[in-house]
Short mmCIF file of C-alpha atoms and ligand atoms in Angstrom, two decimals:
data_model
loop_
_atom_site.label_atom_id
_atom_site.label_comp_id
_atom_site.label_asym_id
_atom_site.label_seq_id
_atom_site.Cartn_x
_atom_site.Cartn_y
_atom_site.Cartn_z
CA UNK X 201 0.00 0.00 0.00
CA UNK X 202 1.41 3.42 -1.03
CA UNK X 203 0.32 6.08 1.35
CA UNK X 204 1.42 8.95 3.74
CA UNK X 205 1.16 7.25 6.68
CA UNK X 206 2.21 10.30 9.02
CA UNK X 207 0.24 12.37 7.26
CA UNK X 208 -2.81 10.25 7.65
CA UNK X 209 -2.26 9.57 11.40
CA UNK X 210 -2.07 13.21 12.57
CA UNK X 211 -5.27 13.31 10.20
CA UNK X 212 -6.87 11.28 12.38
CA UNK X 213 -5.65 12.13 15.76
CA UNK X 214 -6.95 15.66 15.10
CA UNK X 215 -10.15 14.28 13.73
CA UNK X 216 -10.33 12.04 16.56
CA UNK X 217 -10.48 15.29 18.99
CA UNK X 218 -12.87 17.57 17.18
CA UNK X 219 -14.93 14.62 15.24
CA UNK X 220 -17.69 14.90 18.21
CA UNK X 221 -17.86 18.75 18.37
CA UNK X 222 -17.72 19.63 15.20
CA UNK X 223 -18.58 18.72 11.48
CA UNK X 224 -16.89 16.83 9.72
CA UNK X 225 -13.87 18.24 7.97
CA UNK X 226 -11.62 17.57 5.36
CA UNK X 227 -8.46 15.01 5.80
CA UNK X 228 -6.20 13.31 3.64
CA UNK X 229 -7.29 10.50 1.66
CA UNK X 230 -5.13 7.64 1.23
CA UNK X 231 -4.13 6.87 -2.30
CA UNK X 232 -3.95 2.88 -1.76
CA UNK X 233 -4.88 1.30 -4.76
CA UNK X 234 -6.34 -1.68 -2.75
CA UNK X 235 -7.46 0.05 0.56
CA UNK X 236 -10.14 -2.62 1.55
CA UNK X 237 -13.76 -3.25 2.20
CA UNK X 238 -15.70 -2.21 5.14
CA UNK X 239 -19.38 -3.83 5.28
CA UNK X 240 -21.65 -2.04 7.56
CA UNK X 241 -25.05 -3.43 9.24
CA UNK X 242 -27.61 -0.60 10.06
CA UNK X 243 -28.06 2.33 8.39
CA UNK X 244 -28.91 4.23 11.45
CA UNK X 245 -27.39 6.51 14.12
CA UNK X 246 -24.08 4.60 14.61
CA UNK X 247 -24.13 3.17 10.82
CA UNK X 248 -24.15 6.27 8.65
CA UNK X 249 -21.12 7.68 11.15
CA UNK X 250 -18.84 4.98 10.73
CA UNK X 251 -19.51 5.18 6.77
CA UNK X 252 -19.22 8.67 6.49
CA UNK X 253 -15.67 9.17 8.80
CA UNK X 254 -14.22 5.66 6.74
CA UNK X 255 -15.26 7.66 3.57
CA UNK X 256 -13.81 11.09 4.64
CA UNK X 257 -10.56 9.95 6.06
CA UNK X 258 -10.16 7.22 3.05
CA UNK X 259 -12.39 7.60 -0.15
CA UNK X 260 -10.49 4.52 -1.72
CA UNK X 261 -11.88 2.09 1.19
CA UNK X 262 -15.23 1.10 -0.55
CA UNK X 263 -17.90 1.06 2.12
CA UNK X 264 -21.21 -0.44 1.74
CA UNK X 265 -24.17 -0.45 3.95
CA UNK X 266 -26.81 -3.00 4.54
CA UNK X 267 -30.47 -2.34 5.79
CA UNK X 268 -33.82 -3.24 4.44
CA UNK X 269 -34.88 0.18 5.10
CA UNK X 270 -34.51 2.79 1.78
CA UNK X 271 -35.35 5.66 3.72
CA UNK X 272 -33.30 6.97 6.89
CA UNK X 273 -36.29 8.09 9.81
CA UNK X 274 -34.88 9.37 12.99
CA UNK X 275 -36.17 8.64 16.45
CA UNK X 276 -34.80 11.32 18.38
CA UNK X 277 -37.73 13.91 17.09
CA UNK X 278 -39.54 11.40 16.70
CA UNK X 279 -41.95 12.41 19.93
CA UNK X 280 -42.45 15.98 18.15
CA UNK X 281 -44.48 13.93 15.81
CA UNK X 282 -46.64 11.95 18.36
CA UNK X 283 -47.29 15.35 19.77
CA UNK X 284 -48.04 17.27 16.86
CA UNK X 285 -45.41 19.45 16.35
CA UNK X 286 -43.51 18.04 13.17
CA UNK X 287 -44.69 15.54 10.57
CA UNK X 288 -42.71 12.64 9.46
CA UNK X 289 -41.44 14.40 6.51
CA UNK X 290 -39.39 16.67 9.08
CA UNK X 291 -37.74 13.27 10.20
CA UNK X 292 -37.40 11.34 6.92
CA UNK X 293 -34.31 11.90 4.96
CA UNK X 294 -32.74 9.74 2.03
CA UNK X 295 -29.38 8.48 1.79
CA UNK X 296 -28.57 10.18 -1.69
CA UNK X 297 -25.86 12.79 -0.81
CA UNK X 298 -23.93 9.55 1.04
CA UNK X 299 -24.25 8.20 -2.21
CA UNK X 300 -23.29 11.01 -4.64
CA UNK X 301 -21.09 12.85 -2.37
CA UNK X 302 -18.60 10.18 -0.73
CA UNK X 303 -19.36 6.64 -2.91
CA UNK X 304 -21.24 4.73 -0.24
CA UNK X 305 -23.36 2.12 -1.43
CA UNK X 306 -26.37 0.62 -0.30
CA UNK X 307 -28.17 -2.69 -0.21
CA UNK X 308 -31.59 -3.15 0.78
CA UNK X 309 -31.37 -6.41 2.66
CA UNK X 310 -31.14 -7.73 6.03
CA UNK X 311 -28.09 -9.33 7.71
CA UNK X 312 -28.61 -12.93 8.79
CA UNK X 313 -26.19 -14.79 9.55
CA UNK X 314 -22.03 -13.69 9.60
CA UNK X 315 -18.87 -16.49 8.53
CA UNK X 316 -16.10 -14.51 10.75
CA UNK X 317 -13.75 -17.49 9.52
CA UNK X 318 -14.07 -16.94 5.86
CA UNK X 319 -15.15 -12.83 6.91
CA UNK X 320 -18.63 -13.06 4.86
CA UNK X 321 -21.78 -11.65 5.70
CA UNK X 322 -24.80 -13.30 4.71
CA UNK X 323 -28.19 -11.53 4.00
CA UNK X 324 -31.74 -12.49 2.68
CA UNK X 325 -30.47 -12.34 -0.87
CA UNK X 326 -26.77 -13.27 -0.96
CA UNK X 327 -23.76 -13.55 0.38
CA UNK X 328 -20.43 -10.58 1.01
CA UNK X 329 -17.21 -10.66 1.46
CA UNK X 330 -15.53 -8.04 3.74
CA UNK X 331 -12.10 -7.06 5.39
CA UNK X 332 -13.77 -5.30 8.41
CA UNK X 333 -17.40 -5.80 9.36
CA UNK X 334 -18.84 -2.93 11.59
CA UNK X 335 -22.28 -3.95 12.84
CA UNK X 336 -24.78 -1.02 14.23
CA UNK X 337 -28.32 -3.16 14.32
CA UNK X 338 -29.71 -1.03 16.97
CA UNK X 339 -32.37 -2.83 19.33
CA UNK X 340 -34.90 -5.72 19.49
CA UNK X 341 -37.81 -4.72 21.06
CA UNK X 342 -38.78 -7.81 23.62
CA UNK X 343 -42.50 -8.58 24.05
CA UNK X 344 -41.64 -12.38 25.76
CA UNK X 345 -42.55 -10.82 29.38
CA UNK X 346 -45.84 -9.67 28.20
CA UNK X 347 -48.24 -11.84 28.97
CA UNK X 348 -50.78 -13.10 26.11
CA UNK X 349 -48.63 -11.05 24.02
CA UNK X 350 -49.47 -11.65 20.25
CA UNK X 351 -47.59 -10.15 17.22
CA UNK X 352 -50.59 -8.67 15.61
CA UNK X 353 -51.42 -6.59 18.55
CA UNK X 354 -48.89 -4.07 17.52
CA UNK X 355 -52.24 -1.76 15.87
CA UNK X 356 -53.66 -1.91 19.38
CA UNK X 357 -50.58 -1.24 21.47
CA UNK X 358 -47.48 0.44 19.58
CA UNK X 359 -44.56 0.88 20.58
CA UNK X 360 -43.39 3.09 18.26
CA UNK X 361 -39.97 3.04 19.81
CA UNK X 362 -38.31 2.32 15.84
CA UNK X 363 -39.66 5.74 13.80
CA UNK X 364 -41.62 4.92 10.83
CA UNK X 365 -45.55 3.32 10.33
CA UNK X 366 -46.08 2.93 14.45
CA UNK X 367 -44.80 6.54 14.91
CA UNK X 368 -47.54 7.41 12.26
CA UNK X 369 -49.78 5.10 13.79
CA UNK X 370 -49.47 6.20 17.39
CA UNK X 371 -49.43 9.98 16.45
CA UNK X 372 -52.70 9.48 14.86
CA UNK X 373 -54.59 7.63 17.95
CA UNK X 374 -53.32 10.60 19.64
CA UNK X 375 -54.95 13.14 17.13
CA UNK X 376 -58.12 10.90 17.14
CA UNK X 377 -58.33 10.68 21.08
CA UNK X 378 -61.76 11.42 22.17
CA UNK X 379 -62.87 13.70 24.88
CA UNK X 380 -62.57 12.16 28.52
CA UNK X 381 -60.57 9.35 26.56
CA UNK X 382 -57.41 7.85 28.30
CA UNK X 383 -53.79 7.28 27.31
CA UNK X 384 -51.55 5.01 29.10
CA UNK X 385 -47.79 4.20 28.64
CA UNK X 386 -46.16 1.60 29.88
CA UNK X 387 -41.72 2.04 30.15
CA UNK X 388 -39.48 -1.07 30.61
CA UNK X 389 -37.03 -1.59 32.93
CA UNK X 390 -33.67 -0.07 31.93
CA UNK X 391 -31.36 -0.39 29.92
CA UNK X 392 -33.36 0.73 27.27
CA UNK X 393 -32.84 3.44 24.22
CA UNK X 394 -33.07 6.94 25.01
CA UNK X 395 -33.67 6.95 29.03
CA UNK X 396 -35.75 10.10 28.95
CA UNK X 397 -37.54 9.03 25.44
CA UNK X 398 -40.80 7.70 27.51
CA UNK X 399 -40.74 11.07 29.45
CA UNK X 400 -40.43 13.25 27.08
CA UNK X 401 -43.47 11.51 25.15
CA UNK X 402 -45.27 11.77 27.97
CA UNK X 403 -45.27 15.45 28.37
CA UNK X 404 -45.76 16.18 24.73
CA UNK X 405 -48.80 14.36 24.48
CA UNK X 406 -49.72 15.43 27.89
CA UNK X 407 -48.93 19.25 26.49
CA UNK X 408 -51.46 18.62 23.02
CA UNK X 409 -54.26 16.88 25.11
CA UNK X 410 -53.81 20.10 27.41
CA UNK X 411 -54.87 22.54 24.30
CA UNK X 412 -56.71 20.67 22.23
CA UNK X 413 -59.08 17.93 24.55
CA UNK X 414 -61.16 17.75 27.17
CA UNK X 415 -61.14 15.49 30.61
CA UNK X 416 -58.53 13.23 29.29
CA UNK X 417 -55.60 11.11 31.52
CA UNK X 418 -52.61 9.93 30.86
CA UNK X 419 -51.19 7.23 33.22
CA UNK X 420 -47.53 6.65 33.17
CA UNK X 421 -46.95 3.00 34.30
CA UNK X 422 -43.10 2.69 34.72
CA UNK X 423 -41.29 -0.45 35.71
CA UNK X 424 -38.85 1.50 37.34
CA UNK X 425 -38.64 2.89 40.67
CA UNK X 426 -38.29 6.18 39.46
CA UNK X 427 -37.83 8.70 36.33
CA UNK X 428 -34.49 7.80 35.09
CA UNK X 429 -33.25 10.66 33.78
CA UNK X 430 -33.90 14.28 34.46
CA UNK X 431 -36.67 13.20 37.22
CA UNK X 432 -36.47 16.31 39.09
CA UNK X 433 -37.26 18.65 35.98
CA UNK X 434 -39.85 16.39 34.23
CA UNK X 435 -41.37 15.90 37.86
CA UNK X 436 -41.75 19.73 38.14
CA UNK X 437 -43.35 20.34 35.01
CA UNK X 438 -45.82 17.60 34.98
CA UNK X 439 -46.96 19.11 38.36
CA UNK X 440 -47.23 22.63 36.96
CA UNK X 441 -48.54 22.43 33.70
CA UNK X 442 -50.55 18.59 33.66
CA UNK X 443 -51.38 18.02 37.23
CA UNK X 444 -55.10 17.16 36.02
CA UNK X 445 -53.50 14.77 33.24
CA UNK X 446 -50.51 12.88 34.46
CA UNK X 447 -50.79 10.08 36.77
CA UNK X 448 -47.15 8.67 37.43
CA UNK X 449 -47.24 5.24 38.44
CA UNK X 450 -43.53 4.04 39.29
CA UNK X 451 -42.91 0.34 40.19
CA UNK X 452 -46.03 -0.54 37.76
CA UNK X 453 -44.60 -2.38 34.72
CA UNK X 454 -47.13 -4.01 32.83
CA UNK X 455 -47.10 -7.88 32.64
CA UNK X 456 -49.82 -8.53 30.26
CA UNK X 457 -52.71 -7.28 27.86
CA UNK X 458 -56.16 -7.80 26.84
CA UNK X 459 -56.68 -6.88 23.23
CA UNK X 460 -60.31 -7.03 23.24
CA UNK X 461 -61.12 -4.64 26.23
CA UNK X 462 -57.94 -2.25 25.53
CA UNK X 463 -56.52 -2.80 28.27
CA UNK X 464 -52.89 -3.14 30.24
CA UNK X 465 -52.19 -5.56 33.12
CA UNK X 466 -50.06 -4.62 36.15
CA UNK X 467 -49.12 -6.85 39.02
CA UNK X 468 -51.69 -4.35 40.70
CA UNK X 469 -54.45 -3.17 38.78
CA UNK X 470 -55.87 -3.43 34.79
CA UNK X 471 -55.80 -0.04 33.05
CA UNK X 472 -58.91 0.16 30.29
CA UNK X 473 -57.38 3.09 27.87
CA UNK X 474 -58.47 3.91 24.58
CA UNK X 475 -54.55 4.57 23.85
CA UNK X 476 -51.94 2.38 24.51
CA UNK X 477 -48.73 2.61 24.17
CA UNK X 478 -46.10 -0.35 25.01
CA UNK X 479 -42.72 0.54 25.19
CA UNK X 480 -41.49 -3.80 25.58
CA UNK X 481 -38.19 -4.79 27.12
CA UNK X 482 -34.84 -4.39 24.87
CA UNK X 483 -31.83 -6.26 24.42
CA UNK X 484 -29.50 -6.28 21.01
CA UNK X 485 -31.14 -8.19 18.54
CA UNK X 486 -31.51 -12.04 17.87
CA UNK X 487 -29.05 -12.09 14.72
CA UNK X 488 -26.15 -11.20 17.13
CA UNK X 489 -26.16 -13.78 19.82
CA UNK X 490 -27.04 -16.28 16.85
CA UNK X 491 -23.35 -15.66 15.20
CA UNK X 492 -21.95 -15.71 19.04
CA UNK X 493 -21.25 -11.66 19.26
CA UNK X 494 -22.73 -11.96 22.68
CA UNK X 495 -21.69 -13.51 25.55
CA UNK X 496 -24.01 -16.43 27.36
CA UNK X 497 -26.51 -14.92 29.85
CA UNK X 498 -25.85 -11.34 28.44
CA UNK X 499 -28.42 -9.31 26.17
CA UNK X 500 -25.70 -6.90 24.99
CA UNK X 501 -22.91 -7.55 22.36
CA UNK X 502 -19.51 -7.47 23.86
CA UNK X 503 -16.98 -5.17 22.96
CA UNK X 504 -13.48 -3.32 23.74
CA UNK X 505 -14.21 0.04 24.38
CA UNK X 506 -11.60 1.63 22.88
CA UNK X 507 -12.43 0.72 19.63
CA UNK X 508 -15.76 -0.78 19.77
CA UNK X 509 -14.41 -3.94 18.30
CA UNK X 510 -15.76 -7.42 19.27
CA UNK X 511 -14.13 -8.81 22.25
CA UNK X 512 -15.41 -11.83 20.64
CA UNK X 513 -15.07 -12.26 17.21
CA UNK X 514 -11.69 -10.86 14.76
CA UNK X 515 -12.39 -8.05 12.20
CA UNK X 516 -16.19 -7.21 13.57
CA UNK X 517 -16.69 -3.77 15.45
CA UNK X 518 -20.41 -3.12 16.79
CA UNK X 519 -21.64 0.64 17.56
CA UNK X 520 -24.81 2.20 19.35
CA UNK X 521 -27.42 1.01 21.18
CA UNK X 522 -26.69 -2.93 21.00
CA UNK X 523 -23.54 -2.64 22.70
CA UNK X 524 -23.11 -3.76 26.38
CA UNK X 525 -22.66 -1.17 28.98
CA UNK X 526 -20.68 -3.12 31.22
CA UNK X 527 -18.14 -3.49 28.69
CA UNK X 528 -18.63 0.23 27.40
CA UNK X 529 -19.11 2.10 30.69
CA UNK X 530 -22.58 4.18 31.57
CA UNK X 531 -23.50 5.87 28.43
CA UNK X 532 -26.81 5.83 27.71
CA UNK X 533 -28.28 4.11 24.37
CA UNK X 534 -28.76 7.26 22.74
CA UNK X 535 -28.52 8.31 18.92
CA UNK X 536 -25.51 11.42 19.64
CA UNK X 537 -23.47 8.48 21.37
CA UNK X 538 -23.96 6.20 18.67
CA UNK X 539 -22.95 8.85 16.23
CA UNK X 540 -19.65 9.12 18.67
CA UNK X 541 -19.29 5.46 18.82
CA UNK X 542 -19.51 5.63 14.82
CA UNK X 543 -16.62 8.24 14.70
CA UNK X 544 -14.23 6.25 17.09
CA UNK X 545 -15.01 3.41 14.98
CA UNK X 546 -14.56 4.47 11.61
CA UNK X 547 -11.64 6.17 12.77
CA UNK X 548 -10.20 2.42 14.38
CA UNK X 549 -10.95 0.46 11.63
CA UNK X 550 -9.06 2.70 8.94
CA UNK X 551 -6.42 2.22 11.66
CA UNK X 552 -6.12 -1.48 11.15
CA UNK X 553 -6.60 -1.08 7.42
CA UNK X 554 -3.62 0.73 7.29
CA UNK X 555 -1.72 -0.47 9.81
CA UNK X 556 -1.80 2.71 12.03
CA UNK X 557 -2.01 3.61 15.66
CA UNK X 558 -5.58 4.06 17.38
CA UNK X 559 -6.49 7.03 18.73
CA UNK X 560 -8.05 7.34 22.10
CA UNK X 561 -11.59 7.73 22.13
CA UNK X 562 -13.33 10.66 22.77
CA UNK X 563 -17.76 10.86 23.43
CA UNK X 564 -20.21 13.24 23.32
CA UNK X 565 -23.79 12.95 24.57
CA UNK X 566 -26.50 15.73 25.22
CA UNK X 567 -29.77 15.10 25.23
CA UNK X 568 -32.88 17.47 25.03
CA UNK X 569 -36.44 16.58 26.51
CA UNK X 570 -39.28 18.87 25.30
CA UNK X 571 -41.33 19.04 28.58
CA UNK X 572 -44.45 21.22 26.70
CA UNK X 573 -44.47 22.44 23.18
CA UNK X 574 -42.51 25.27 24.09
CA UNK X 575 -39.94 24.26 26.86
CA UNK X 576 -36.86 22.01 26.73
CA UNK X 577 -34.58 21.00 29.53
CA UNK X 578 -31.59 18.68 28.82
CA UNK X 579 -28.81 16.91 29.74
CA UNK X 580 -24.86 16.77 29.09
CA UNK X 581 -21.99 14.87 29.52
CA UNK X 582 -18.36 14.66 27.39
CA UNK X 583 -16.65 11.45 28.08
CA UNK X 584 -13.21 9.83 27.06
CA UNK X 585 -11.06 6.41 27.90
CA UNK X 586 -10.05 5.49 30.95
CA UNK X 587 -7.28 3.29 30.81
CA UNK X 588 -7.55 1.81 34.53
CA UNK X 589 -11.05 0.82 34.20
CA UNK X 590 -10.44 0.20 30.24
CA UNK X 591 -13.76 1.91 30.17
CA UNK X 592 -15.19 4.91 28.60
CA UNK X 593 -16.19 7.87 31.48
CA UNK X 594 -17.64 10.48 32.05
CA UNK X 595 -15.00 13.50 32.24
CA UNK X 596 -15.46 15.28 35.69
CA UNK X 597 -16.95 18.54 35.84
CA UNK X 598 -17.90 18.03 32.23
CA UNK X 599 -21.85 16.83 32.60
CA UNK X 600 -24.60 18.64 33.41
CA UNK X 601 -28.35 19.23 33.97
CA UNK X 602 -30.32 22.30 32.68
CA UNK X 603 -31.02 24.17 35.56
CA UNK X 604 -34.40 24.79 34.61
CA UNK X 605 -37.60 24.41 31.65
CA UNK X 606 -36.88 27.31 29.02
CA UNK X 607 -38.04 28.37 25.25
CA UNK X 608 -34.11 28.16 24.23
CA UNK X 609 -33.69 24.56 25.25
CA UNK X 610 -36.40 23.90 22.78
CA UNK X 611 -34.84 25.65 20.19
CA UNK X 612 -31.32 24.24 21.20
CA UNK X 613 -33.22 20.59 20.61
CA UNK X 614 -34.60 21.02 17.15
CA UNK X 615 -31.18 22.85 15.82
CA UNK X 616 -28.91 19.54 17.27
CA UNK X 617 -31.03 17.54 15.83
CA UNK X 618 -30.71 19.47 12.48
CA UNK X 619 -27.01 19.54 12.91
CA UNK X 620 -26.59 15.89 13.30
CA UNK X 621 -28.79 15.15 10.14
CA UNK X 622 -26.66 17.03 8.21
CA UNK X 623 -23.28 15.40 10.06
CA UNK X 624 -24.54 12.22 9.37
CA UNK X 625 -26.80 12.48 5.88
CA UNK X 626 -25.28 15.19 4.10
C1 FAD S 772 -38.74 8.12 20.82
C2 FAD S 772 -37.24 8.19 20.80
C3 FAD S 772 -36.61 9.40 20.97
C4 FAD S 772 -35.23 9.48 20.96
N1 FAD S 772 -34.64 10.70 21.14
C5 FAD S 772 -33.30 10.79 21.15
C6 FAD S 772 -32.68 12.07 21.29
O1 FAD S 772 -33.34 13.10 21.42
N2 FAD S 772 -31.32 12.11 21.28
C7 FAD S 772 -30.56 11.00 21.12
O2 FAD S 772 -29.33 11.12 21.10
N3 FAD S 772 -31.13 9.77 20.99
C8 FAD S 772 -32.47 9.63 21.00
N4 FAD S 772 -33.06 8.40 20.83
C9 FAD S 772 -32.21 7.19 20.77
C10 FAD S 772 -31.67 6.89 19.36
O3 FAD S 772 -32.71 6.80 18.43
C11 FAD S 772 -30.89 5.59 19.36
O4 FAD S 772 -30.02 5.56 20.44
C12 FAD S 772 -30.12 5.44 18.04
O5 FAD S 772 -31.03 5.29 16.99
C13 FAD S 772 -29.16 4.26 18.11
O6 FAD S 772 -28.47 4.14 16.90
P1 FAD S 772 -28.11 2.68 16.33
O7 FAD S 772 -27.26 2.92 15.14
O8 FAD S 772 -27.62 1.82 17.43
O9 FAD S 772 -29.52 2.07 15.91
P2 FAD S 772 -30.57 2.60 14.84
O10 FAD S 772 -30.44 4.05 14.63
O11 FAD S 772 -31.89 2.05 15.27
O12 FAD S 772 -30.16 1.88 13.49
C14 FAD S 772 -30.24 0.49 13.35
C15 FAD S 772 -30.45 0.17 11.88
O13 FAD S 772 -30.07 -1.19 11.67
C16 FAD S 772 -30.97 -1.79 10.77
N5 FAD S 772 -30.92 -3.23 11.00
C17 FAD S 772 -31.23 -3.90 12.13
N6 FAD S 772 -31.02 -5.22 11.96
C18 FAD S 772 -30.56 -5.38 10.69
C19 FAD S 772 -30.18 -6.51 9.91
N7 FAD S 772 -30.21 -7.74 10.41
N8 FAD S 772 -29.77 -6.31 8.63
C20 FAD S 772 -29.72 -5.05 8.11
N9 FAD S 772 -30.07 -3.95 8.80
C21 FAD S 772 -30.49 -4.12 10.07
C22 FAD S 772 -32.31 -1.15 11.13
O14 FAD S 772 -33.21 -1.23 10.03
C23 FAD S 772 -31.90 0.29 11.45
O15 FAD S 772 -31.99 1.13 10.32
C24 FAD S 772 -34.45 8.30 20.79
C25 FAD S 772 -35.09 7.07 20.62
C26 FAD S 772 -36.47 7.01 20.62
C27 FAD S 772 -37.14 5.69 20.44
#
């Protein structure tokens, strides 16, 4: 391979440092004539992030992603939707500047099985080879604890915890909710993507049933103790602005449902609603403990943290929300860390492409909560790798809670979320 190689690593190290703060910007390319094949699984959060810093650091490295889907619809912003704010076209982007702009194809199939000895993938339709494999599936939502639980219930109780049709579906029982009608939400026990997600869904469609019904309820029933994340502040608001809506219900999991009367079972009490929304269990999905990326009794693939490699299997990486946080360290299963987890990725697999030196990762998460239709509050936290623990932490003094509900947070919210599009679509 013919290539600057000092030139390339102090390309990277600097990327490495600004790639969560900042767009992307422009590094050397290698000019290897055979610079390898990265296959990547998910064209999500973590996914398109990997793609896009392989294809910015390296244009020769051909990249191609897998994923049945042909559109790319993003979660976070996806409760804006179920409470009326945005439409799904606000969300819904297509992949066509990854193609024009950096080379990246696509294939519209889904991974199902993985040869790590002859490093082939195999999907639905046929099989790939690949030098690196970098998997970023995302989660499987788990309905086995839910008693009487039937696949076709999904019309009846959505989850709508993947945007796309349930986000459509549950927005609209929302919209259609009659007067004196009731809404219930049920929240798993943790961990689970985007901690606050149930909260902040919550208070939206607490916020439109405030302006636009009459005599309705919505009962949170959490499995957890508590509000996970930002309890104080989402505590506060639902007591100022819904105290006739919101019933919280912590320690209420639901166990079971009765499609024909609507209705969700505690350990306590059946809730009738005309709404309901069941956010299941998660754990990383099926496909990944079927090749052996997880390890036995765990529901999280295992990985290094430094690199987000497999501590299990050579030449496989996995990113976002199906990796293990007790390999990781506590970050939360959230789309910004993903995107981080992407970067460091990308970043370690043109590494071992080219024979380089890793850089050591660096994280960023923040996360906004809308708490009405016109106040955010939000949470921050910069983290890096901690060779002691050989975990990724939180950097002290670096985190931190809005101290309070405001207009700007709101605004904050929607222009991250436009930033990121663009970092990862664009
Ligand atoms: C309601 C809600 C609100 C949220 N809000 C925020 C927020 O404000 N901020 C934030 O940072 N995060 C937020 N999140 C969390 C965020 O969406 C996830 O953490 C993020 O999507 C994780 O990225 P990922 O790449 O791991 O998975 P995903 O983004 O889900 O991508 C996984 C992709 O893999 C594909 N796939 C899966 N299996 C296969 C297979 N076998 N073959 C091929 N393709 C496959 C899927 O089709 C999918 O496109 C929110 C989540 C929800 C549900």
């Amino acid at each position: 391979m013919i290539m600057n190689r000092r030139n390339l690593l102090k390309k990277m190290r600097n990327f490495s440092l600004l790639s969560s703060f900042l767009p992307f910007i422009e590094v050397a390319s290698s000019n290897a004539k055979n610079a390898g094949k990265v296959v990547i699984v998910g064209a999500g959060w973590g996914g398109l992030s990997a793609a896009k810093t392989i294809k910015r650091i390296s244009p020769q490295v051909e990249v191609i992603i897998i994923d049945p889907n042909k559109k790319f619809v993003s979660c976070p912003m996806s409760n804006w939707v179920i409470g009326q704010l945005k439409s799904m076209d606000d969300i819904t982007f297509n992949f066509e500047a990854l193609k024009n702009n950096y080379g990246i194809k696509f294939i519209h199939e889904t991974a199902i099985n993985i040869d790590p000895d002859k490093k082939i993938i195999i999907t639905d339709k046929q099989n790939i080879i690949y030098d690196k494999l970098i998997l970023s599936p995302g989660v499987q939502l788990d309905y086995s604890t839910i008693e009487n639980w039937n696949e076709n219930y999904i019309q009846d109780f959505p989850a709508a915890w993947k945007a796309g049709e349930e986000t459509i579906l549950l927005s609209n029982k929302i919209k259609n909710l009659p007067n004196g009608g009731v809404v219930a939400i049920s929240i798993p026990l943790g961990p689970y993507r985007c901690p606050p997600g149930p909260y902040e869904r919550a208070s939206l469609i607490a916020s439109y049933l405030k302006s636009n019904k009459k005599n309705t309820k919505l009962i949170i029933l959490d499995s957890n103790q508590k509000i996970v994340s930002k309890g104080g502040l989402f505590l506060e608001a639902w007591e100022d602005l819904y105290a006739d809506i919101i019933e919280y219900r912590p320690n209420s999991g639901v166990v079971g449902v009765d499609k024909n009367s609507s209705t969700f079972m505690t350990d306590f009490e059946n809730i009738k609603c005309d709404v309901a929304n069941l956010i299941p269990s998660q754990k990383a999905p099926n496909f990944l403990k079927e090749v052996g990326l997880i390890n036995k009794g765990a529901n999280w693939a295992a990985v290094n943290s430094y690199d987000f490699s497999s501590s299990i299997l050579d030449n496989i990486f996995i990113v976002g929300d199906a990796t293990s946080q007790s390999n990781v360290g506590r970050v939360p299963k959230s789309g910004y860390i993903a995107n981080s987890m992407g970067k460091v990725c990308g970043l370690a697999v043109v590494a071992e492409l080219f024979d380089l030196e890793k850089v050591s990762p660096s994280l960023i998460n923040t996360c906004y909560s809308l708490v009405s239709n016109e106040e955010g509050i939000s949470v921050s936290a910069v983290y890096d790798y901690n060779l002691d623990e050989n975990k990724i932490k939180s950097i002290p003094g670096a985190s931190g809670l809005s101290p309070a509900r405001s207009s700007i947070i709101k605004d904050n919210a929607w222009d991250w979320a436009t930033n990121i599009w663009e970092d990862m679509l664009s």
